[in-house]
Structures are given as C-alpha cells and as structure tokens.
XYZ file of C-alpha atoms in Angstrom:
134
model
C 20.653 137.621 115.259
C 22.351 134.297 115.961
C 23.170 133.062 119.455
C 26.916 133.427 118.854
C 26.665 136.994 117.591
C 24.445 138.040 120.478
C 26.155 136.242 123.368
C 29.675 135.742 121.968
C 31.149 138.950 123.411
C 29.656 138.183 126.826
C 31.076 134.645 126.924
C 34.427 135.916 125.671
C 34.612 138.473 128.486
C 33.327 135.904 131.018
C 36.108 133.488 129.992
C 38.634 136.320 130.285
C 37.409 137.044 133.809
C 37.982 133.438 134.877
C 41.409 133.278 133.217
C 42.608 136.577 134.695
C 41.415 135.541 138.175
C 43.121 132.115 138.026
C 46.529 133.381 139.201
C 44.992 135.505 141.947
C 43.067 132.452 143.143
C 46.314 130.432 143.106
C 47.867 133.129 145.327
C 44.959 132.860 147.778
C 45.201 129.063 147.898
C 48.966 129.248 148.437
C 48.612 131.840 151.201
C 45.677 130.116 152.915
C 46.834 126.492 152.846
C 50.573 127.032 152.458
C 51.198 127.246 156.211
C 51.229 124.278 158.556
C 51.047 124.756 162.332
C 51.860 122.121 164.954
C 51.335 122.003 168.715
C 54.336 121.946 171.004
C 54.839 118.787 173.046
C 54.691 118.958 176.850
C 57.834 120.478 178.276
C 58.827 122.191 175.016
C 59.067 125.957 174.543
C 59.784 128.296 171.676
C 62.850 130.498 171.587
C 63.887 133.428 169.453
C 67.318 134.939 168.991
C 67.581 138.474 170.300
C 70.972 140.131 169.775
C 72.600 136.711 169.464
C 71.116 135.462 172.743
C 68.279 132.909 172.814
C 65.147 134.177 174.560
C 62.393 131.803 175.717
C 58.928 132.917 174.646
C 56.079 132.994 177.214
C 53.764 130.004 177.661
C 50.986 131.520 175.539
C 52.937 130.524 172.397
C 51.938 126.880 172.070
C 52.231 126.375 168.305
C 54.950 126.708 165.727
C 54.184 127.285 162.054
C 56.176 126.722 158.897
C 55.601 127.203 155.187
C 54.834 124.296 152.889
C 54.538 124.135 149.115
C 50.998 124.502 147.775
C 51.007 125.691 144.176
C 54.192 127.748 144.373
C 54.846 130.051 141.424
C 58.638 129.631 141.520
C 61.023 126.708 141.856
C 63.951 126.732 144.295
C 66.299 128.047 141.571
C 64.059 131.097 140.950
C 62.595 129.987 137.620
C 58.855 129.605 137.051
C 57.312 126.292 138.059
C 54.566 124.568 136.077
C 52.032 126.461 138.210
C 53.816 129.702 137.367
C 53.752 129.061 133.628
C 50.149 127.882 133.546
C 48.549 130.392 135.912
C 50.815 133.453 135.792
C 51.704 133.395 132.110
C 49.183 131.378 130.082
C 45.957 132.120 131.978
C 46.674 135.798 132.625
C 47.823 136.636 129.096
C 45.107 134.641 127.352
C 42.583 136.318 129.678
C 43.771 139.767 128.597
C 43.649 138.756 124.922
C 40.088 137.440 125.322
C 39.088 140.624 127.154
C 40.411 142.745 124.275
C 38.674 140.549 121.685
C 35.382 140.548 123.627
C 35.326 144.331 124.040
C 36.207 144.935 120.380
C 33.511 142.448 119.366
C 30.891 144.018 121.655
C 31.454 147.556 120.359
C 31.901 146.375 116.747
C 35.311 148.056 116.501
C 36.367 146.432 113.184
C 33.143 147.607 111.481
C 33.555 151.136 112.826
C 37.198 151.328 111.738
C 36.258 149.959 108.301
C 33.472 152.546 107.894
C 35.753 155.389 108.991
C 38.486 154.197 106.633
C 36.016 154.133 103.698
C 34.841 157.630 104.561
C 38.409 158.955 104.628
C 39.260 157.221 101.339
C 36.081 158.543 99.648
C 36.863 162.117 100.738
C 40.380 161.843 99.321
C 39.101 160.374 96.062
C 36.558 163.221 95.723
C 39.272 165.872 96.209
C 41.549 164.419 93.578
C 45.280 163.825 93.771
C 47.289 165.932 96.205
C 50.068 166.576 93.712
C 49.571 167.383 90.034
C 51.829 165.435 87.743
C 52.863 166.986 84.441
C-alpha cells in the first residue's frame, strides 16, 4: 500500500481540522487582543449615565477600556471583510469539504457504493425485464 493511500485520509482530515478551526481561532484572537485598556490620569474619574444623570464611579475603577480592530469579520457597512471571507467562508467551507472527502476515502465509500450498485444490477439482470413486451 502506497504512502498516499495509507495516510491520505488522515492528512485530509487533519487539514480539515486546521481549516475548520481557523475562524474560531480568529474569534479568540479578536476577543483576546481586541480590547485596549488605559490608566486614568491623576485627578480623573469615570462616570456613567444613570437615568440621564451622570454618576461618578468609585476610586477602585482606575482604567477605561475600549474595543479596537484586530481581525474583525465585518466592515463598518456590515459586509464581510477580507478576514471574514478568508476565515469564515473559505477556510470553514473548504474544511468541511476536506472532512467529507477524508471520511469517504477512509471508509472506501465509492468502492462500497460501486459494489452495491453492481449487486443490484446483477440481481435485476438475473430476474429479467419487469415488463413483458409483445
């Protein structure tokens, strides 16, 4: 048995694993490094609006955080960004296709379907035609 026949299904499924996980990894990177926090300067305090009235937060709140773009899936207009197309569409879908191919290759699905089809056709040929023609 050649190397490709023996290990091909495994490498196909391994590649599908990496491709399917690419978008999830992009989500983790965006969530982990997509927030930037800064210290407040001396004399500054944070406020929140409560029922339309500003309320000063206690002194234990010494940082303010805001979101920054790190591999965002969408652009400002709501369409997919380059990251969205590459990771969410291309990598995920090609990963699922490779997974399907790898599983079918590993279980020899085309050979089994072919053998079953031949068996069905041979049984029909042995029985003769279903309808007699005059």
